[in-house]
Amino acid sequence: MRLPAVLLCALCSALSPEGPGDYELMYVDLDNEIDHGLQPTEDPPPCACRPELSRWDKLFIMLEDWRAREGTMLQAADAVLRAELRSLRAELGRLGTPCAPPTEGPEPGRALGAVLEELRRTRADLRAVRGWAAGRWLPAGCETAILFPMRSRKIFGSVHPVTPMKLESFSACIWVKATDVLNKTVLFSYGTKRNPYEIQLYLSYQSVVLVVGGEHNKLVANAAVPLGKWTRLCGTWESRRGRVSLWVDGEPVAAALEMATGHLVPEGGILQIGQEKNGCCVGGGFDEALAFSGRLTGFNIWDRVLGNEEIRESGGAESCHIRGNVVGWGVTEVQPHGGAQYVS
């Protein structure tokens, strides 16, 4: 019984304060911990450095700089153009205005004549440059051509018309830039099993030849096609009267009547460019001597005879955008074979 009593006394002593000093000390300790303890450090001064920019910020800054530079350049160009325009107007006014005060030197009429002469020379120079460019690039309006790099029995282009080649009349046009011409250099040929020479257009040294219905039915035009220069060739034929014609660069060079009169070009044959298939479809093959070398583009066939103005327009500035209803360049499938390939 003595041990529980001792424990109870010890517990009471621990819970009860021994005196005011102890309580005050406890109070002081707590107060010091709150108010007089460690002082908080001062907030660090804000960083004066520029925060790092994101990728989008950098992109927008570059865009704004570019716009500013673009505006400056446009203003400078505008100022130059305005100055040149004022100078030109002043010069024209001096030459052509009757009320302009007289100036020293040649009379206004002579000066105006000199300007007109200079314009004529400039126009002639432009025509010469246009002719030079036409011989080296594609004809106006054409975006692609088929290159035949050499004569070969393996190089040709197969054409798949959009409508059957059952024709009582036709017009065919093609742009040609030949590297070399032999006795018979085939531009395009259409043939069947029975007759491999239904339609042919080929070059023969200094001549252009159109064949309809067989080799004995041919129209020859003694019009040389210059090598290395683009030339527009067209041929027309109609069955009822056998009327046939050949055109070079929009001008007629040969015509005839009663050629293959009453003939009907049958369907079911093979149409190809740059080669003739001898004995088509019955074991015949290609002849290297007949192969074309150079470039071809703008190949079109219509199932009617085009008028004179239509033929001229087909070789104009937008010639490759005028398409035939049987074969239309850029629409009809023309598949190169061997080493032939599309170029632009």
Short mmCIF file of C-alpha atoms in Angstrom, two decimals:
data_model
loop_
_atom_site.label_atom_id
_atom_site.label_comp_id
_atom_site.label_asym_id
_atom_site.label_seq_id
_atom_site.Cartn_x
_atom_site.Cartn_y
_atom_site.Cartn_z
CA MET A 1 0.00 0.00 0.00
CA ARG A 2 2.92 2.35 0.55
CA LEU A 3 4.14 2.16 -3.09
CA PRO A 4 0.92 3.45 -4.75
CA ALA A 5 0.80 6.32 -2.32
CA VAL A 6 4.35 7.34 -3.23
CA LEU A 7 3.59 7.26 -6.90
CA LEU A 8 0.50 9.38 -6.47
CA CYS A 9 2.45 12.01 -4.55
CA ALA A 10 5.14 12.14 -7.24
CA LEU A 11 2.53 12.62 -9.92
CA CYS A 12 0.87 15.47 -8.11
CA SER A 13 4.20 17.17 -7.54
CA ALA A 14 5.00 16.99 -11.24
CA LEU A 15 1.66 18.44 -12.28
CA SER A 16 1.51 21.29 -9.80
CA PRO A 17 3.92 24.30 -10.17
CA GLU A 18 6.41 24.62 -7.40
CA GLY A 19 6.23 28.41 -7.39
CA PRO A 20 5.66 31.52 -9.36
CA GLY A 21 9.23 31.52 -10.61
CA ASP A 22 8.77 28.28 -12.47
CA TYR A 23 5.62 29.49 -14.18
CA GLU A 24 7.22 32.79 -15.07
CA LEU A 25 10.22 31.01 -16.51
CA MET A 26 7.99 28.88 -18.65
CA TYR A 27 6.15 31.97 -19.82
CA VAL A 28 9.35 33.78 -20.62
CA ASP A 29 10.68 30.81 -22.55
CA LEU A 30 7.58 30.62 -24.73
CA ASP A 31 7.59 34.36 -25.30
CA ASN A 32 11.23 34.35 -26.26
CA GLU A 33 10.64 31.53 -28.70
CA ILE A 34 7.96 33.52 -30.47
CA ASP A 35 9.16 37.14 -30.29
CA HIS A 36 12.82 37.09 -29.33
CA GLY A 37 14.07 33.97 -30.94
CA LEU A 38 15.86 33.76 -34.26
CA GLN A 39 14.97 36.72 -36.45
CA PRO A 40 13.76 35.84 -39.93
CA THR A 41 16.13 36.74 -42.67
CA GLU A 42 15.25 39.61 -44.95
CA ASP A 43 13.62 38.84 -48.27
CA PRO A 44 16.20 38.69 -51.06
CA PRO A 45 16.09 41.62 -53.42
CA PRO A 46 14.31 40.92 -56.68
CA CYS A 47 16.59 39.52 -59.39
CA ALA A 48 17.58 42.22 -61.83
CA CYS A 49 18.44 39.69 -64.58
CA ARG A 50 16.05 39.15 -67.55
CA PRO A 51 14.14 35.87 -67.36
CA GLU A 52 14.99 33.35 -70.04
CA LEU A 53 12.75 33.62 -73.14
CA SER A 54 10.79 30.70 -74.45
CA ARG A 55 10.97 29.51 -78.04
CA TRP A 56 7.68 31.23 -78.85
CA ASP A 57 8.92 34.53 -77.38
CA LYS A 58 12.05 34.34 -79.53
CA LEU A 59 9.96 33.51 -82.61
CA PHE A 60 7.67 36.50 -82.07
CA ILE A 61 10.66 38.81 -81.53
CA MET A 62 12.24 37.57 -84.79
CA LEU A 63 8.93 38.09 -86.61
CA GLU A 64 8.62 41.64 -85.36
CA ASP A 65 12.21 42.41 -86.38
CA TRP A 66 11.58 40.94 -89.82
CA ARG A 67 8.43 43.02 -90.26
CA ALA A 68 10.29 46.15 -89.25
CA ARG A 69 13.06 45.46 -91.77
CA GLU A 70 10.53 44.59 -94.48
CA GLY A 71 8.71 47.86 -93.89
CA THR A 72 11.96 49.79 -94.17
CA MET A 73 12.90 48.06 -97.42
CA LEU A 74 9.45 48.65 -98.93
CA GLN A 75 9.59 52.31 -98.04
CA ALA A 76 13.03 52.65 -99.63
CA ALA A 77 11.89 50.84 -102.80
CA ASP A 78 8.76 52.98 -102.97
CA ALA A 79 10.85 56.13 -102.69
CA VAL A 80 13.14 55.00 -105.52
CA LEU A 81 10.21 54.10 -107.78
CA ARG A 82 8.50 57.42 -107.10
CA ALA A 83 11.68 59.30 -107.98
CA GLU A 84 12.11 57.32 -111.22
CA LEU A 85 8.45 57.90 -112.15
CA ARG A 86 8.77 61.66 -111.58
CA SER A 87 11.90 61.74 -113.72
CA LEU A 88 10.19 59.78 -116.52
CA ARG A 89 7.12 62.00 -116.46
CA ALA A 90 9.30 65.09 -116.61
CA GLU A 91 11.22 63.70 -119.59
CA LEU A 92 8.03 62.72 -121.46
CA GLY A 93 6.52 66.11 -120.72
CA ARG A 94 9.58 67.85 -122.09
CA LEU A 95 9.49 65.78 -125.28
CA GLY A 96 5.79 65.67 -125.99
CA THR A 97 4.12 68.71 -124.42
CA PRO A 98 3.69 71.52 -126.97
CA CYS A 99 3.62 74.15 -124.21
CA ALA A 100 6.92 73.10 -122.75
CA PRO A 101 9.55 75.82 -122.83
CA PRO A 102 12.18 75.45 -125.55
CA THR A 103 15.33 73.78 -124.47
CA GLU A 104 18.78 73.75 -125.90
CA GLY A 105 19.77 70.87 -128.11
CA PRO A 106 17.73 68.96 -130.72
CA GLU A 107 14.12 69.85 -131.42
CA PRO A 108 11.39 67.96 -129.49
CA GLY A 109 10.31 66.18 -132.68
CA ARG A 110 13.78 64.83 -133.28
CA ALA A 111 14.12 63.76 -129.67
CA LEU A 112 10.80 61.95 -129.82
CA GLY A 113 11.85 60.22 -133.02
CA ALA A 114 15.06 59.08 -131.31
CA VAL A 115 13.00 57.64 -128.43
CA LEU A 116 10.75 55.77 -130.87
CA GLU A 117 13.75 54.39 -132.70
CA GLU A 118 15.19 53.18 -129.42
CA LEU A 119 11.89 51.47 -128.62
CA ARG A 120 11.94 49.70 -132.01
CA ARG A 121 15.45 48.45 -131.36
CA THR A 122 14.43 47.25 -127.91
CA ARG A 123 11.49 45.38 -129.39
CA ALA A 124 13.76 43.70 -131.93
CA ASP A 125 16.16 42.71 -129.15
CA LEU A 126 13.27 41.22 -127.17
CA ARG A 127 12.19 39.16 -130.17
CA ALA A 128 15.74 37.89 -130.55
CA VAL A 129 15.92 36.97 -126.86
CA ARG A 130 12.55 35.22 -127.09
CA GLY A 131 13.75 33.18 -130.05
CA TRP A 132 16.95 32.29 -128.22
CA ALA A 133 15.00 31.18 -125.15
CA ALA A 134 12.52 29.18 -127.23
CA GLY A 135 15.36 27.10 -128.60
CA ARG A 136 16.66 26.18 -125.17
CA TRP A 137 13.65 25.80 -122.89
CA LEU A 138 10.06 24.66 -123.34
CA PRO A 139 7.56 26.38 -125.64
CA ALA A 140 5.28 28.98 -124.06
CA GLY A 141 2.61 27.41 -121.87
CA CYS A 142 4.30 23.99 -121.70
CA GLU A 143 5.52 22.66 -118.37
CA THR A 144 6.96 19.27 -119.34
CA ALA A 145 8.37 17.45 -122.35
CA ILE A 146 9.53 13.91 -123.07
CA LEU A 147 13.25 13.56 -123.69
CA PHE A 148 14.52 10.94 -126.15
CA PRO A 149 18.25 11.04 -125.39
CA MET A 150 19.40 8.93 -128.34
CA ARG A 151 18.24 6.69 -131.15
CA SER A 152 17.41 3.28 -129.78
CA ARG A 153 15.02 0.47 -130.59
CA LYS A 154 14.14 0.41 -126.89
CA ILE A 155 13.28 4.09 -126.44
CA PHE A 156 9.74 5.24 -127.25
CA GLY A 157 6.54 6.49 -125.65
CA SER A 158 3.21 4.65 -125.61
CA VAL A 159 0.05 6.76 -125.81
CA HIS A 160 -3.34 5.64 -124.49
CA PRO A 161 -6.11 7.75 -126.10
CA VAL A 162 -9.13 8.75 -124.02
CA THR A 163 -11.49 7.76 -126.87
CA PRO A 164 -11.17 5.03 -129.53
CA MET A 165 -9.11 5.92 -132.59
CA LYS A 166 -12.00 5.31 -135.02
CA LEU A 167 -11.63 8.36 -137.21
CA GLU A 168 -13.17 9.72 -140.40
CA SER A 169 -11.17 12.91 -139.94
CA PHE A 170 -8.51 14.19 -137.57
CA SER A 171 -6.10 16.98 -136.69
CA ALA A 172 -2.81 16.20 -134.97
CA CYS A 173 -0.31 18.74 -133.58
CA ILE A 174 2.99 18.31 -131.77
CA TRP A 175 5.95 20.44 -130.61
CA VAL A 176 9.27 19.05 -131.85
CA LYS A 177 12.87 19.80 -130.94
CA ALA A 178 14.99 17.35 -132.92
CA THR A 179 18.61 16.53 -132.23
CA ASP A 180 19.17 14.86 -135.62
CA VAL A 181 17.05 13.83 -138.61
CA LEU A 182 17.60 10.91 -140.99
CA ASN A 183 15.67 9.67 -144.01
CA LYS A 184 12.73 8.73 -141.78
CA THR A 185 12.59 9.97 -138.20
CA VAL A 186 9.19 9.10 -136.72
CA LEU A 187 7.41 11.63 -134.50
CA PHE A 188 4.25 9.61 -133.91
CA SER A 189 2.71 6.51 -135.45
CA TYR A 190 -0.63 4.68 -135.21
CA GLY A 191 -1.01 1.18 -136.59
CA THR A 192 -3.12 -1.98 -136.37
CA LYS A 193 -2.42 -5.64 -137.00
CA ARG A 194 -3.64 -5.34 -140.56
CA ASN A 195 -1.99 -2.00 -141.35
CA PRO A 196 0.87 -0.64 -139.21
CA TYR A 197 0.85 2.63 -141.23
CA GLU A 198 -2.63 4.01 -140.55
CA ILE A 199 -1.33 7.40 -139.44
CA GLN A 200 2.26 8.62 -139.34
CA LEU A 201 3.97 11.97 -139.01
CA TYR A 202 7.71 11.90 -139.57
CA LEU A 203 10.69 13.98 -140.62
CA SER A 204 12.82 13.21 -143.65
CA TYR A 205 15.93 15.39 -143.82
CA GLN A 206 14.54 18.62 -145.28
CA SER A 207 10.89 17.51 -145.36
CA VAL A 208 7.84 16.80 -143.18
CA VAL A 209 5.68 13.83 -144.18
CA LEU A 210 2.09 12.87 -143.21
CA VAL A 211 0.86 9.34 -143.99
CA VAL A 212 -2.79 8.22 -143.84
CA GLY A 213 -4.03 4.71 -144.64
CA GLY A 214 -0.72 3.34 -145.89
CA GLU A 215 2.74 4.35 -147.05
CA HIS A 216 1.46 5.03 -150.56
CA ASN A 217 -0.82 7.80 -149.23
CA LYS A 218 1.54 10.55 -148.13
CA LEU A 219 1.76 14.33 -148.20
CA VAL A 220 5.27 15.78 -148.32
CA ALA A 221 6.14 19.35 -147.38
CA ASN A 222 9.58 20.62 -148.25
CA ALA A 223 9.90 22.59 -145.05
CA ALA A 224 13.02 21.92 -143.06
CA VAL A 225 12.69 21.65 -139.28
CA PRO A 226 15.69 23.40 -137.71
CA LEU A 227 17.68 21.20 -135.36
CA GLY A 228 17.84 22.19 -131.72
CA LYS A 229 14.88 24.59 -131.95
CA TRP A 230 11.25 24.09 -130.98
CA THR A 231 8.95 23.79 -134.01
CA ARG A 232 5.16 23.32 -134.06
CA LEU A 233 3.91 20.75 -136.60
CA CYS A 234 0.25 20.03 -137.43
CA GLY A 235 -1.44 17.71 -139.91
CA THR A 236 -5.13 17.43 -140.87
CA TRP A 237 -7.13 14.95 -142.95
CA GLU A 238 -10.76 14.23 -143.72
CA SER A 239 -12.13 11.15 -145.48
CA ARG A 240 -15.03 12.52 -147.55
CA ARG A 241 -12.91 14.47 -150.03
CA GLY A 242 -9.50 13.19 -149.03
CA ARG A 243 -8.42 16.71 -148.09
CA VAL A 244 -5.08 16.79 -146.27
CA SER A 245 -2.76 19.57 -145.10
CA LEU A 246 0.49 20.21 -143.25
CA TRP A 247 1.35 23.22 -141.08
CA VAL A 248 4.66 24.45 -139.65
CA ASP A 249 4.66 27.07 -136.87
CA GLY A 250 1.06 28.06 -137.63
CA GLU A 251 1.52 28.47 -141.39
CA PRO A 252 0.28 26.05 -144.12
CA VAL A 253 3.15 24.48 -146.06
CA ALA A 254 1.40 21.78 -148.10
CA ALA A 255 -2.15 20.65 -149.03
CA ALA A 256 -3.80 18.12 -151.31
CA LEU A 257 -7.14 16.51 -152.19
CA GLU A 258 -8.25 12.93 -152.81
CA MET A 259 -5.75 11.32 -150.46
CA ALA A 260 -7.18 8.17 -148.86
CA THR A 261 -10.68 9.25 -149.91
CA GLY A 262 -13.38 7.22 -148.17
CA HIS A 263 -10.90 5.59 -145.78
CA LEU A 264 -11.82 4.97 -142.15
CA VAL A 265 -9.06 4.83 -139.57
CA PRO A 266 -9.97 1.76 -137.46
CA GLU A 267 -9.77 1.46 -133.72
CA GLY A 268 -7.84 -1.16 -131.78
CA GLY A 269 -4.35 -0.17 -132.90
CA ILE A 270 -1.26 1.08 -131.07
CA LEU A 271 -0.34 4.74 -130.83
CA GLN A 272 3.19 5.71 -129.91
CA ILE A 273 5.60 8.63 -130.16
CA GLY A 274 9.26 8.62 -131.16
CA GLN A 275 9.15 5.24 -132.92
CA GLU A 276 7.35 3.09 -135.48
CA LYS A 277 6.50 -0.50 -134.76
CA ASN A 278 7.10 -2.34 -138.02
CA GLY A 279 4.61 -5.13 -138.58
CA CYS A 280 2.76 -4.07 -135.43
CA CYS A 281 1.51 -6.89 -133.21
CA VAL A 282 2.53 -9.78 -135.50
CA GLY A 283 6.11 -10.22 -134.39
CA GLY A 284 7.54 -7.02 -135.80
CA GLY A 285 9.94 -4.94 -133.75
CA PHE A 286 11.54 -1.52 -133.60
CA ASP A 287 14.02 -0.14 -136.07
CA GLU A 288 16.76 1.98 -134.53
CA ALA A 289 17.14 3.99 -137.75
CA LEU A 290 13.53 5.21 -137.42
CA ALA A 291 13.83 6.33 -133.80
CA PHE A 292 13.51 9.96 -132.80
CA SER A 293 16.13 11.77 -130.72
CA GLY A 294 15.33 15.10 -129.09
CA ARG A 295 12.30 16.39 -127.20
CA LEU A 296 8.55 16.24 -127.83
CA THR A 297 5.70 18.03 -126.06
CA GLY A 298 2.19 19.36 -126.64
CA PHE A 299 0.96 16.26 -128.52
CA ASN A 300 -2.78 16.50 -129.28
CA ILE A 301 -5.25 14.75 -131.62
CA TRP A 302 -8.78 15.88 -132.45
CA ASP A 303 -11.47 13.85 -134.25
CA ARG A 304 -12.16 16.73 -136.65
CA VAL A 305 -10.34 19.14 -138.94
CA LEU A 306 -9.38 22.30 -137.09
CA GLY A 307 -9.89 25.67 -138.70
CA ASN A 308 -6.97 27.86 -139.70
CA GLU A 309 -7.26 30.13 -136.66
CA GLU A 310 -7.59 27.13 -134.33
CA ILE A 311 -4.35 25.69 -135.69
CA ARG A 312 -2.59 29.01 -135.20
CA GLU A 313 -3.92 29.31 -131.64
CA SER A 314 -2.79 25.77 -130.85
CA GLY A 315 0.79 26.99 -131.26
CA GLY A 316 0.36 30.25 -129.37
CA ALA A 317 1.31 31.36 -125.89
CA GLU A 318 -1.00 28.81 -124.23
CA SER A 319 -0.47 25.97 -126.70
CA CYS A 320 0.01 23.27 -124.06
CA HIS A 321 -3.25 24.26 -122.37
CA ILE A 322 -5.24 23.58 -125.58
CA ARG A 323 -6.00 19.86 -125.60
CA GLY A 324 -7.44 17.48 -128.17
CA ASN A 325 -10.50 15.35 -127.46
CA VAL A 326 -8.83 12.10 -128.57
CA VAL A 327 -5.35 12.76 -127.19
CA GLY A 328 -4.86 15.68 -124.84
CA TRP A 329 -1.37 16.56 -123.64
CA GLY A 330 -1.25 16.61 -119.85
CA VAL A 331 -4.50 14.58 -119.62
CA THR A 332 -3.98 11.48 -121.76
CA GLU A 333 -1.56 8.90 -120.37
CA VAL A 334 1.77 8.96 -122.20
CA GLN A 335 4.17 6.41 -120.77
CA PRO A 336 7.90 6.67 -121.58
CA HIS A 337 9.87 3.46 -122.14
CA GLY A 338 13.54 2.65 -122.27
CA GLY A 339 15.58 5.76 -121.64
CA ALA A 340 12.78 8.23 -122.47
CA GLN A 341 11.80 10.45 -119.56
CA TYR A 342 9.78 13.51 -118.63
CA VAL A 343 11.76 16.73 -118.22
CA SER A 344 10.79 20.26 -117.29
#
